[in-house]
Amino acid sequence: MSTNFLCSPVVLQQPVFRPFRSSNLAMATCVHSSGTKAPPQTNPSIGDHVFDNYVRFCRPNLPDSVSCAPISEKKSKPQIVNPNERAEDLWLRMKDEARSDVDQEPILSNYYFNSILCHDSMENALANYLSMKLSNSSLPSGTLYDLFLGVLTEDREIIFAVNDDLRAVKERDPACISYVHCFLNFKGFMACQAHRIAHNLWSKGRKILALLIQNRVSEVFAVDIHPGAKIGRGILLDHATGLVIGETAVIGNNVSILHNVTLGGTGKVSASTPENRGRCVDRAGTCVLGNVIIEDGAKIGAGSVVLKQVPARTTAVGNPAKLIGGKENPIKLDKMPSLTMDHTSHISEWSDYVI
């Protein structure tokens, strides 16, 4: 095989792709047939050294030519990941985790089969699990299942948000040992997904059903989220007991909220509830009241009562809450608190508190 042949331009009729025999090569061979009929191959076995030499060359950059440069020499382009594929990959991983759990604890085989393994998709499993949790003697699980599955099938954005929430819990909460563990055992996660369904119904004017779901979630999970509240993706509701979120509250993406947090109004009819713009963390026992904006990357200390806007990447603590470092020159956080879930670092920089 000569160099002139490798570098000469040809008109492509039909590209044929052959895999490299050598496993350490990073691409497939591009063999182009010309306008004339190629002679039959007399030696189908081609040595590895031929391929090694072949990938060192590249055809001219013509419109009808396919580049045969090694992948490592090409400029990589960002790949767009299909959300449906990501959801499917996570669901398959959850099923693998469920099988592993059953191997370790065979006594749970029926529970895992009914909750995870007998379902072919995330939406089926979620509709089934929520319907079992929220049903009672006068509200059959079958009725809820049909309702939930219809919403989840129609609105794929909910499933994408469910997957982002699963990843958020797994990444931020060290107590979460697997995705299937979060799905089955974390009531904050399940309450958030029930709210997503209720919010879908509320937005379509089916307010009676939405409020019924809110009430059942409050009774079962001890989490009270009004179906009118808007909640983003990548949400961690850690422990979640005693969490209250009002009707006009807005929570952005990648927000972490702990237990006994209240996002509510001031009691005035015209007042609205807070807005967490994203990547914020509200610690245990926090109250954010009124038309208050918690900007991107802010942190609210445990037990604080926030009545005014909190700037981005700052920390507010106390009752009423004040900015660490002062209002004029608050200390800026160098990391996103909702992602690190760091409760205590840098305390010595602004406090001389000792026991």
mmCIF file of C-alpha atoms in Angstrom:
data_model
loop_
_atom_site.group_PDB
_atom_site.id
_atom_site.type_symbol
_atom_site.label_atom_id
_atom_site.label_comp_id
_atom_site.label_asym_id
_atom_site.label_seq_id
_atom_site.Cartn_x
_atom_site.Cartn_y
_atom_site.Cartn_z
ATOM 1 C CA MET A 1 0.000 0.000 0.000
ATOM 2 C CA SER A 2 1.660 3.183 -1.133
ATOM 3 C CA THR A 3 1.616 6.643 0.320
ATOM 4 C CA ASN A 4 0.332 8.087 -2.955
ATOM 5 C CA PHE A 5 -2.728 5.902 -2.816
ATOM 6 C CA LEU A 6 -3.450 6.872 0.762
ATOM 7 C CA CYS A 7 -3.305 10.593 0.154
ATOM 8 C CA SER A 8 -4.955 10.746 -3.270
ATOM 9 C CA PRO A 9 -8.468 12.204 -3.352
ATOM 10 C CA VAL A 10 -11.188 9.826 -4.444
ATOM 11 C CA VAL A 11 -14.905 10.177 -5.014
ATOM 12 C CA LEU A 12 -16.822 8.218 -2.433
ATOM 13 C CA GLN A 13 -19.434 5.814 -3.653
ATOM 14 C CA GLN A 14 -19.986 3.665 -0.595
ATOM 15 C CA PRO A 15 -17.829 3.754 2.547
ATOM 16 C CA VAL A 16 -17.060 0.438 4.104
ATOM 17 C CA PHE A 17 -15.930 0.269 7.723
ATOM 18 C CA ARG A 18 -13.738 -2.435 9.144
ATOM 19 C CA PRO A 19 -12.700 -2.692 12.796
ATOM 20 C CA PHE A 20 -9.032 -2.728 13.637
ATOM 21 C CA ARG A 21 -7.656 -6.047 14.644
ATOM 22 C CA SER A 22 -5.339 -4.419 17.134
ATOM 23 C CA SER A 23 -7.134 -3.556 20.390
ATOM 24 C CA ASN A 24 -4.938 -0.588 21.162
ATOM 25 C CA LEU A 25 -6.108 1.448 18.175
ATOM 26 C CA ALA A 26 -8.756 4.058 18.788
ATOM 27 C CA MET A 27 -10.808 4.043 15.586
ATOM 28 C CA ALA A 28 -12.199 2.000 12.735
ATOM 29 C CA THR A 29 -10.485 1.694 9.342
ATOM 30 C CA CYS A 30 -11.992 3.773 6.579
ATOM 31 C CA VAL A 31 -11.733 1.950 3.260
ATOM 32 C CA HIS A 32 -13.271 3.802 0.320
ATOM 33 C CA SER A 33 -14.289 2.205 -2.935
ATOM 34 C CA SER A 34 -13.700 4.202 -6.091
ATOM 35 C CA GLY A 35 -15.945 4.513 -9.131
ATOM 36 C CA THR A 36 -14.384 1.398 -10.689
ATOM 37 C CA LYS A 37 -15.080 -2.036 -9.355
ATOM 38 C CA ALA A 38 -12.462 -3.110 -6.899
ATOM 39 C CA PRO A 39 -10.643 -6.387 -7.634
ATOM 40 C CA PRO A 40 -11.471 -9.250 -5.312
ATOM 41 C CA GLN A 41 -9.271 -9.576 -2.267
ATOM 42 C CA THR A 42 -6.936 -12.482 -2.408
ATOM 43 C CA ASN A 43 -5.610 -12.064 1.102
ATOM 44 C CA PRO A 44 -8.363 -11.254 3.640
ATOM 45 C CA SER A 45 -5.879 -11.357 6.463
ATOM 46 C CA ILE A 46 -4.169 -7.982 6.696
ATOM 47 C CA GLY A 47 -1.287 -7.516 9.060
ATOM 48 C CA ASP A 48 -1.532 -5.154 12.006
ATOM 49 C CA HIS A 49 1.435 -3.162 10.732
ATOM 50 C CA VAL A 50 -0.609 -2.095 7.700
ATOM 51 C CA PHE A 51 -3.264 -0.586 9.941
ATOM 52 C CA ASP A 52 -0.616 1.062 12.099
ATOM 53 C CA ASN A 53 0.763 2.815 9.027
ATOM 54 C CA TYR A 54 -2.671 3.607 7.647
ATOM 55 C CA VAL A 55 -3.882 5.689 10.574
ATOM 56 C CA ARG A 56 -0.859 7.962 10.348
ATOM 57 C CA PHE A 57 -2.280 9.478 7.172
ATOM 58 C CA CYS A 58 -5.375 11.459 6.386
ATOM 59 C CA ARG A 59 -7.232 12.063 3.188
ATOM 60 C CA PRO A 60 -7.546 15.654 1.953
ATOM 61 C CA ASN A 61 -10.256 17.644 3.693
ATOM 62 C CA LEU A 62 -12.746 17.472 0.795
ATOM 63 C CA PRO A 63 -16.532 17.527 1.042
ATOM 64 C CA ASP A 64 -16.775 13.979 -0.292
ATOM 65 C CA SER A 65 -13.972 12.583 1.845
ATOM 66 C CA VAL A 66 -14.086 10.969 5.256
ATOM 67 C CA SER A 67 -11.284 11.837 7.659
ATOM 68 C CA CYS A 68 -9.241 8.865 8.755
ATOM 69 C CA ALA A 69 -7.206 10.710 11.370
ATOM 70 C CA PRO A 70 -6.939 8.989 14.740
ATOM 71 C CA ILE A 71 -9.580 10.150 17.162
ATOM 72 C CA SER A 72 -6.936 11.566 19.477
ATOM 73 C CA GLU A 73 -5.923 14.033 16.765
ATOM 74 C CA LYS A 74 -9.435 15.287 16.120
ATOM 75 C CA LYS A 75 -11.003 18.156 17.983
ATOM 76 C CA SER A 76 -13.518 16.719 20.371
ATOM 77 C CA LYS A 77 -17.004 18.165 20.248
ATOM 78 C CA PRO A 78 -19.277 18.317 23.289
ATOM 79 C CA GLN A 79 -21.783 15.477 23.168
ATOM 80 C CA ILE A 80 -25.423 16.221 23.840
ATOM 81 C CA VAL A 81 -26.806 13.603 26.177
ATOM 82 C CA ASN A 82 -30.381 12.574 25.553
ATOM 83 C CA PRO A 83 -32.323 12.931 28.831
ATOM 84 C CA ASN A 84 -34.301 9.802 27.963
ATOM 85 C CA GLU A 85 -31.075 7.803 27.690
ATOM 86 C CA ARG A 86 -29.838 9.151 31.026
ATOM 87 C CA ALA A 87 -33.121 8.195 32.664
ATOM 88 C CA GLU A 88 -32.964 4.713 31.160
ATOM 89 C CA ASP A 89 -29.355 4.227 32.297
ATOM 90 C CA LEU A 90 -30.206 5.228 35.859
ATOM 91 C CA TRP A 91 -33.231 2.945 35.924
ATOM 92 C CA LEU A 92 -31.149 -0.030 34.760
ATOM 93 C CA ARG A 93 -28.590 0.739 37.442
ATOM 94 C CA MET A 94 -31.324 0.844 40.073
ATOM 95 C CA LYS A 95 -32.520 -2.587 38.988
ATOM 96 C CA ASP A 96 -28.971 -3.929 39.293
ATOM 97 C CA GLU A 97 -28.753 -2.444 42.785
ATOM 98 C CA ALA A 98 -32.070 -4.059 43.680
ATOM 99 C CA ARG A 99 -30.837 -7.489 42.544
ATOM 100 C CA SER A 100 -27.695 -7.021 44.601
ATOM 101 C CA ASP A 101 -29.767 -6.131 47.669
ATOM 102 C CA VAL A 102 -31.902 -9.227 47.196
ATOM 103 C CA ASP A 103 -28.764 -11.374 47.019
ATOM 104 C CA GLN A 104 -27.691 -9.942 50.368
ATOM 105 C CA GLU A 105 -31.136 -10.070 51.977
ATOM 106 C CA PRO A 106 -33.305 -12.749 50.324
ATOM 107 C CA ILE A 107 -36.081 -12.039 52.821
ATOM 108 C CA LEU A 108 -36.714 -8.779 50.907
ATOM 109 C CA SER A 109 -37.087 -10.471 47.508
ATOM 110 C CA ASN A 110 -40.861 -9.995 47.314
ATOM 111 C CA TYR A 111 -40.603 -6.352 48.440
ATOM 112 C CA TYR A 112 -37.947 -5.521 45.844
ATOM 113 C CA PHE A 113 -39.761 -7.432 43.128
ATOM 114 C CA ASN A 114 -43.030 -5.558 43.648
ATOM 115 C CA SER A 115 -41.331 -2.184 44.118
ATOM 116 C CA ILE A 116 -38.596 -2.280 41.467
ATOM 117 C CA LEU A 117 -37.846 -5.470 39.582
ATOM 118 C CA CYS A 118 -41.269 -6.191 38.079
ATOM 119 C CA HIS A 119 -41.470 -2.729 36.484
ATOM 120 C CA ASP A 120 -40.025 -1.837 33.093
ATOM 121 C CA SER A 121 -39.565 1.892 33.665
ATOM 122 C CA MET A 122 -39.023 4.549 36.312
ATOM 123 C CA GLU A 123 -42.474 6.044 35.826
ATOM 124 C CA ASN A 124 -44.205 2.702 36.392
ATOM 125 C CA ALA A 125 -42.237 2.026 39.561
ATOM 126 C CA LEU A 126 -42.739 5.552 40.895
ATOM 127 C CA ALA A 127 -46.488 5.532 40.193
ATOM 128 C CA ASN A 128 -46.807 2.161 41.892
ATOM 129 C CA TYR A 129 -44.731 3.052 44.955
ATOM 130 C CA LEU A 130 -46.417 6.406 45.529
ATOM 131 C CA SER A 131 -49.870 4.891 45.103
ATOM 132 C CA MET A 132 -49.082 2.234 47.705
ATOM 133 C CA LYS A 133 -47.770 4.848 50.139
ATOM 134 C CA LEU A 134 -50.589 7.369 49.761
ATOM 135 C CA SER A 135 -53.582 5.061 49.459
ATOM 136 C CA ASN A 136 -56.013 4.307 52.276
ATOM 137 C CA SER A 137 -59.270 2.422 52.740
ATOM 138 C CA SER A 138 -61.315 5.026 50.876
ATOM 139 C CA LEU A 139 -58.628 5.922 48.304
ATOM 140 C CA PRO A 140 -57.612 2.722 46.465
ATOM 141 C CA SER A 141 -54.035 2.315 45.276
ATOM 142 C CA GLY A 142 -55.270 1.291 41.824
ATOM 143 C CA THR A 143 -57.047 4.609 41.373
ATOM 144 C CA LEU A 144 -53.958 6.561 42.424
ATOM 145 C CA TYR A 145 -51.706 4.410 40.241
ATOM 146 C CA ASP A 146 -53.709 5.200 37.110
ATOM 147 C CA LEU A 147 -53.722 8.897 37.982
ATOM 148 C CA PHE A 148 -49.993 9.083 38.745
ATOM 149 C CA LEU A 149 -48.929 7.038 35.732
ATOM 150 C CA GLY A 150 -51.014 9.196 33.426
ATOM 151 C CA VAL A 151 -49.295 12.357 34.687
ATOM 152 C CA LEU A 152 -45.796 10.851 34.548
ATOM 153 C CA THR A 153 -46.304 9.463 31.047
ATOM 154 C CA GLU A 154 -47.680 12.728 29.717
ATOM 155 C CA ASP A 155 -45.085 15.020 31.314
ATOM 156 C CA ARG A 156 -41.602 13.606 30.719
ATOM 157 C CA GLU A 157 -40.032 16.626 32.417
ATOM 158 C CA ILE A 158 -41.144 15.179 35.736
ATOM 159 C CA ILE A 159 -39.176 11.985 35.110
ATOM 160 C CA PHE A 160 -36.101 13.994 34.124
ATOM 161 C CA ALA A 161 -36.453 15.950 37.383
ATOM 162 C CA VAL A 162 -36.862 12.686 39.311
ATOM 163 C CA ASN A 163 -33.555 11.449 37.922
ATOM 164 C CA ASP A 164 -31.806 14.711 38.792
ATOM 165 C CA ASP A 165 -33.203 14.475 42.328
ATOM 166 C CA LEU A 166 -31.928 10.902 42.680
ATOM 167 C CA ARG A 167 -28.445 11.961 41.622
ATOM 168 C CA ALA A 168 -28.543 14.968 43.956
ATOM 169 C CA VAL A 169 -29.386 12.826 46.978
ATOM 170 C CA LYS A 170 -26.765 10.208 46.114
ATOM 171 C CA GLU A 171 -24.038 12.827 45.610
ATOM 172 C CA ARG A 172 -24.782 15.107 48.590
ATOM 173 C CA ASP A 173 -26.062 12.831 51.334
ATOM 174 C CA PRO A 174 -23.401 10.480 52.751
ATOM 175 C CA ALA A 175 -26.181 8.424 54.350
ATOM 176 C CA CYS A 176 -27.460 7.419 50.909
ATOM 177 C CA ILE A 177 -25.782 4.147 49.935
ATOM 178 C CA SER A 178 -27.451 3.642 46.536
ATOM 179 C CA TYR A 179 -30.042 5.046 44.165
ATOM 180 C CA VAL A 180 -32.524 2.313 44.969
ATOM 181 C CA HIS A 181 -32.000 3.025 48.671
ATOM 182 C CA CYS A 182 -32.999 6.653 48.062
ATOM 183 C CA PHE A 183 -36.011 5.628 45.982
ATOM 184 C CA LEU A 184 -37.391 3.220 48.570
ATOM 185 C CA ASN A 185 -36.347 4.747 51.886
ATOM 186 C CA PHE A 186 -35.958 8.525 51.623
ATOM 187 C CA LYS A 187 -39.294 10.155 52.379
ATOM 188 C CA GLY A 188 -38.013 13.608 51.418
ATOM 189 C CA PHE A 189 -37.309 12.330 47.913
ATOM 190 C CA MET A 190 -40.708 10.636 47.640
ATOM 191 C CA ALA A 191 -42.548 13.676 49.008
ATOM 192 C CA CYS A 192 -40.851 15.852 46.401
ATOM 193 C CA GLN A 193 -41.964 13.558 43.574
ATOM 194 C CA ALA A 194 -45.521 13.458 44.891
ATOM 195 C CA HIS A 195 -45.459 17.265 44.858
ATOM 196 C CA ARG A 196 -44.337 17.287 41.222
ATOM 197 C CA ILE A 197 -47.423 15.270 40.298
ATOM 198 C CA ALA A 198 -49.669 17.481 42.448
ATOM 199 C CA HIS A 199 -48.192 20.624 40.889
ATOM 200 C CA ASN A 200 -48.912 19.247 37.406
ATOM 201 C CA LEU A 201 -52.561 18.717 38.376
ATOM 202 C CA TRP A 202 -52.752 22.141 40.059
ATOM 203 C CA SER A 203 -51.407 23.847 36.940
ATOM 204 C CA LYS A 204 -54.119 22.161 34.857
ATOM 205 C CA GLY A 205 -56.903 23.348 37.134
ATOM 206 C CA ARG A 206 -57.434 20.002 38.871
ATOM 207 C CA LYS A 207 -56.990 21.644 42.258
ATOM 208 C CA ILE A 208 -59.171 19.278 44.281
ATOM 209 C CA LEU A 209 -56.992 16.297 43.333
ATOM 210 C CA ALA A 210 -53.807 18.307 43.878
ATOM 211 C CA LEU A 211 -54.871 19.354 47.365
ATOM 212 C CA LEU A 212 -55.849 15.774 48.195
ATOM 213 C CA ILE A 213 -52.348 14.606 47.283
ATOM 214 C CA GLN A 214 -50.829 17.414 49.384
ATOM 215 C CA ASN A 215 -52.890 16.289 52.371
ATOM 216 C CA ARG A 216 -51.940 12.627 52.002
ATOM 217 C CA VAL A 217 -48.252 13.525 51.641
ATOM 218 C CA SER A 218 -48.485 15.612 54.808
ATOM 219 C CA GLU A 219 -50.109 12.738 56.700
ATOM 220 C CA VAL A 220 -47.763 10.021 55.431
ATOM 221 C CA PHE A 221 -44.410 11.816 55.098
ATOM 222 C CA ALA A 222 -44.859 14.767 57.522
ATOM 223 C CA VAL A 223 -43.970 17.117 54.644
ATOM 224 C CA ASP A 224 -46.383 19.898 53.713
ATOM 225 C CA ILE A 225 -45.762 21.383 50.258
ATOM 226 C CA HIS A 226 -48.552 23.378 48.651
ATOM 227 C CA PRO A 227 -49.188 22.119 45.098
ATOM 228 C CA GLY A 228 -48.888 25.676 43.799
ATOM 229 C CA ALA A 229 -45.234 25.939 44.859
ATOM 230 C CA LYS A 230 -42.685 25.809 42.033
ATOM 231 C CA ILE A 231 -39.717 23.494 42.627
ATOM 232 C CA GLY A 232 -36.724 23.024 40.322
ATOM 233 C CA ARG A 233 -34.532 19.989 39.663
ATOM 234 C CA GLY A 234 -31.652 18.446 41.569
ATOM 235 C CA ILE A 235 -33.441 18.913 44.908
ATOM 236 C CA LEU A 236 -32.345 17.356 48.196
ATOM 237 C CA LEU A 237 -34.923 17.372 51.000
ATOM 238 C CA ASP A 238 -32.758 15.881 53.721
ATOM 239 C CA HIS A 239 -34.798 14.128 56.470
ATOM 240 C CA ALA A 240 -37.635 16.481 55.483
ATOM 241 C CA THR A 241 -39.736 16.027 58.630
ATOM 242 C CA GLY A 242 -41.609 19.237 59.431
ATOM 243 C CA LEU A 243 -40.832 20.894 56.084
ATOM 244 C CA VAL A 244 -43.450 23.499 55.099
ATOM 245 C CA ILE A 245 -43.460 25.252 51.710
ATOM 246 C CA GLY A 246 -46.165 27.792 50.868
ATOM 247 C CA GLU A 247 -48.213 28.243 47.725
ATOM 248 C CA THR A 248 -46.234 31.031 46.054
ATOM 249 C CA ALA A 249 -42.765 29.812 47.042
ATOM 250 C CA VAL A 250 -40.257 29.347 44.215
ATOM 251 C CA ILE A 251 -37.286 26.991 44.608
ATOM 252 C CA GLY A 252 -34.636 26.908 41.882
ATOM 253 C CA ASN A 253 -32.362 24.096 40.738
ATOM 254 C CA ASN A 254 -29.827 22.291 42.945
ATOM 255 C CA VAL A 255 -31.226 23.472 46.268
ATOM 256 C CA SER A 256 -30.722 21.513 49.510
ATOM 257 C CA ILE A 257 -33.220 21.881 52.360
ATOM 258 C CA LEU A 258 -33.113 20.164 55.727
ATOM 259 C CA HIS A 259 -35.857 19.292 58.205
ATOM 260 C CA ASN A 260 -38.159 21.741 60.020
ATOM 261 C CA VAL A 261 -37.652 24.455 57.403
ATOM 262 C CA THR A 262 -40.477 26.871 56.675
ATOM 263 C CA LEU A 263 -40.767 28.839 53.457
ATOM 264 C CA GLY A 264 -43.911 30.835 54.092
ATOM 265 C CA GLY A 265 -45.678 34.170 54.132
ATOM 266 C CA THR A 266 -45.773 36.821 56.822
ATOM 267 C CA GLY A 267 -49.486 36.487 57.502
ATOM 268 C CA LYS A 268 -50.468 39.432 55.324
ATOM 269 C CA VAL A 269 -52.934 38.616 52.559
ATOM 270 C CA SER A 270 -50.936 40.458 49.913
ATOM 271 C CA ALA A 271 -47.562 39.055 50.945
ATOM 272 C CA SER A 272 -45.924 36.334 48.912
ATOM 273 C CA THR A 273 -43.654 33.525 50.021
ATOM 274 C CA PRO A 274 -39.882 33.248 49.479
ATOM 275 C CA GLU A 275 -37.847 32.478 46.392
ATOM 276 C CA ASN A 276 -34.727 30.302 46.516
ATOM 277 C CA ARG A 277 -33.027 31.011 43.205
ATOM 278 C CA GLY A 278 -30.790 27.951 43.134
ATOM 279 C CA ARG A 279 -27.816 26.154 44.703
ATOM 280 C CA CYS A 280 -28.860 27.390 48.152
ATOM 281 C CA VAL A 281 -28.940 25.429 51.367
ATOM 282 C CA ASP A 282 -31.449 26.007 54.162
ATOM 283 C CA ARG A 283 -30.320 24.418 57.429
ATOM 284 C CA ALA A 284 -32.518 22.702 59.993
ATOM 285 C CA GLY A 285 -35.137 24.876 61.653
ATOM 286 C CA THR A 286 -34.772 27.778 59.233
ATOM 287 C CA CYS A 287 -37.720 30.102 58.654
ATOM 288 C CA VAL A 288 -37.762 32.271 55.533
ATOM 289 C CA LEU A 289 -40.813 34.512 55.680
ATOM 290 C CA GLY A 290 -42.344 36.917 53.206
ATOM 291 C CA ASN A 291 -41.321 38.116 49.772
ATOM 292 C CA VAL A 292 -37.657 37.253 50.346
ATOM 293 C CA ILE A 293 -35.155 36.214 47.681
ATOM 294 C CA ILE A 294 -32.365 33.809 48.627
ATOM 295 C CA GLU A 295 -29.898 34.343 45.811
ATOM 296 C CA ASP A 296 -27.771 31.761 44.038
ATOM 297 C CA GLY A 297 -25.293 29.912 46.260
ATOM 298 C CA ALA A 298 -26.411 31.428 49.573
ATOM 299 C CA LYS A 299 -26.375 29.556 52.898
ATOM 300 C CA ILE A 300 -28.869 29.977 55.742
ATOM 301 C CA GLY A 301 -27.710 28.860 59.186
ATOM 302 C CA ALA A 302 -29.737 26.476 61.347
ATOM 303 C CA GLY A 303 -32.513 28.107 63.341
ATOM 304 C CA SER A 304 -32.299 31.406 61.486
ATOM 305 C CA VAL A 305 -35.280 33.624 60.717
ATOM 306 C CA VAL A 306 -34.779 35.356 57.382
ATOM 307 C CA LEU A 307 -36.857 38.445 56.650
ATOM 308 C CA LYS A 308 -34.720 40.185 54.023
ATOM 309 C CA GLN A 309 -32.937 39.296 50.811
ATOM 310 C CA VAL A 310 -29.754 37.222 51.126
ATOM 311 C CA PRO A 311 -27.093 38.028 48.461
ATOM 312 C CA ALA A 312 -25.459 35.337 46.346
ATOM 313 C CA ARG A 313 -22.688 33.241 47.948
ATOM 314 C CA THR A 314 -23.173 34.694 51.420
ATOM 315 C CA THR A 315 -24.142 33.203 54.777
ATOM 316 C CA ALA A 316 -26.998 34.477 56.934
ATOM 317 C CA VAL A 317 -27.447 33.347 60.537
ATOM 318 C CA GLY A 318 -29.423 34.373 63.593
ATOM 319 C CA ASN A 319 -32.857 35.637 64.585
ATOM 320 C CA PRO A 320 -33.354 37.890 62.776
ATOM 321 C CA ALA A 321 -30.740 36.658 60.320
ATOM 322 C CA LYS A 322 -27.664 38.781 59.619
ATOM 323 C CA LEU A 323 -24.930 38.375 57.035
ATOM 324 C CA ILE A 324 -21.599 36.956 58.155
ATOM 325 C CA GLY A 325 -19.046 39.720 57.695
ATOM 326 C CA GLY A 326 -21.638 42.486 57.814
ATOM 327 C CA LYS A 327 -24.081 43.963 55.378
ATOM 328 C CA GLU A 328 -21.529 46.177 53.647
ATOM 329 C CA ASN A 329 -18.830 43.560 53.121
ATOM 330 C CA PRO A 330 -20.217 40.046 53.659
ATOM 331 C CA ILE A 331 -17.880 37.068 53.434
ATOM 332 C CA LYS A 332 -18.268 35.329 50.094
ATOM 333 C CA LEU A 333 -18.413 31.542 49.865
ATOM 334 C CA ASP A 334 -15.941 29.964 47.445
ATOM 335 C CA LYS A 335 -17.999 26.785 47.014
ATOM 336 C CA MET A 336 -21.649 26.050 46.434
ATOM 337 C CA PRO A 337 -23.088 25.108 49.845
ATOM 338 C CA SER A 338 -25.977 23.082 48.435
ATOM 339 C CA LEU A 339 -23.497 20.807 46.670
ATOM 340 C CA THR A 340 -20.893 20.429 49.415
ATOM 341 C CA MET A 341 -23.403 20.254 52.310
ATOM 342 C CA ASP A 342 -20.621 21.616 54.515
ATOM 343 C CA HIS A 343 -22.146 22.701 57.824
ATOM 344 C CA THR A 344 -19.172 23.840 59.880
ATOM 345 C CA SER A 345 -16.124 24.861 57.834
ATOM 346 C CA HIS A 346 -14.683 28.355 58.266
ATOM 347 C CA ILE A 347 -16.567 28.906 61.540
ATOM 348 C CA SER A 348 -13.323 29.942 63.208
ATOM 349 C CA GLU A 349 -12.894 32.702 60.628
ATOM 350 C CA TRP A 350 -15.943 34.636 61.828
ATOM 351 C CA SER A 351 -16.705 33.323 65.309
ATOM 352 C CA ASP A 352 -14.760 33.022 68.573
ATOM 353 C CA TYR A 353 -17.445 30.771 70.040
ATOM 354 C CA VAL A 354 -16.149 28.175 72.500
ATOM 355 C CA ILE A 355 -17.896 25.733 74.800
#
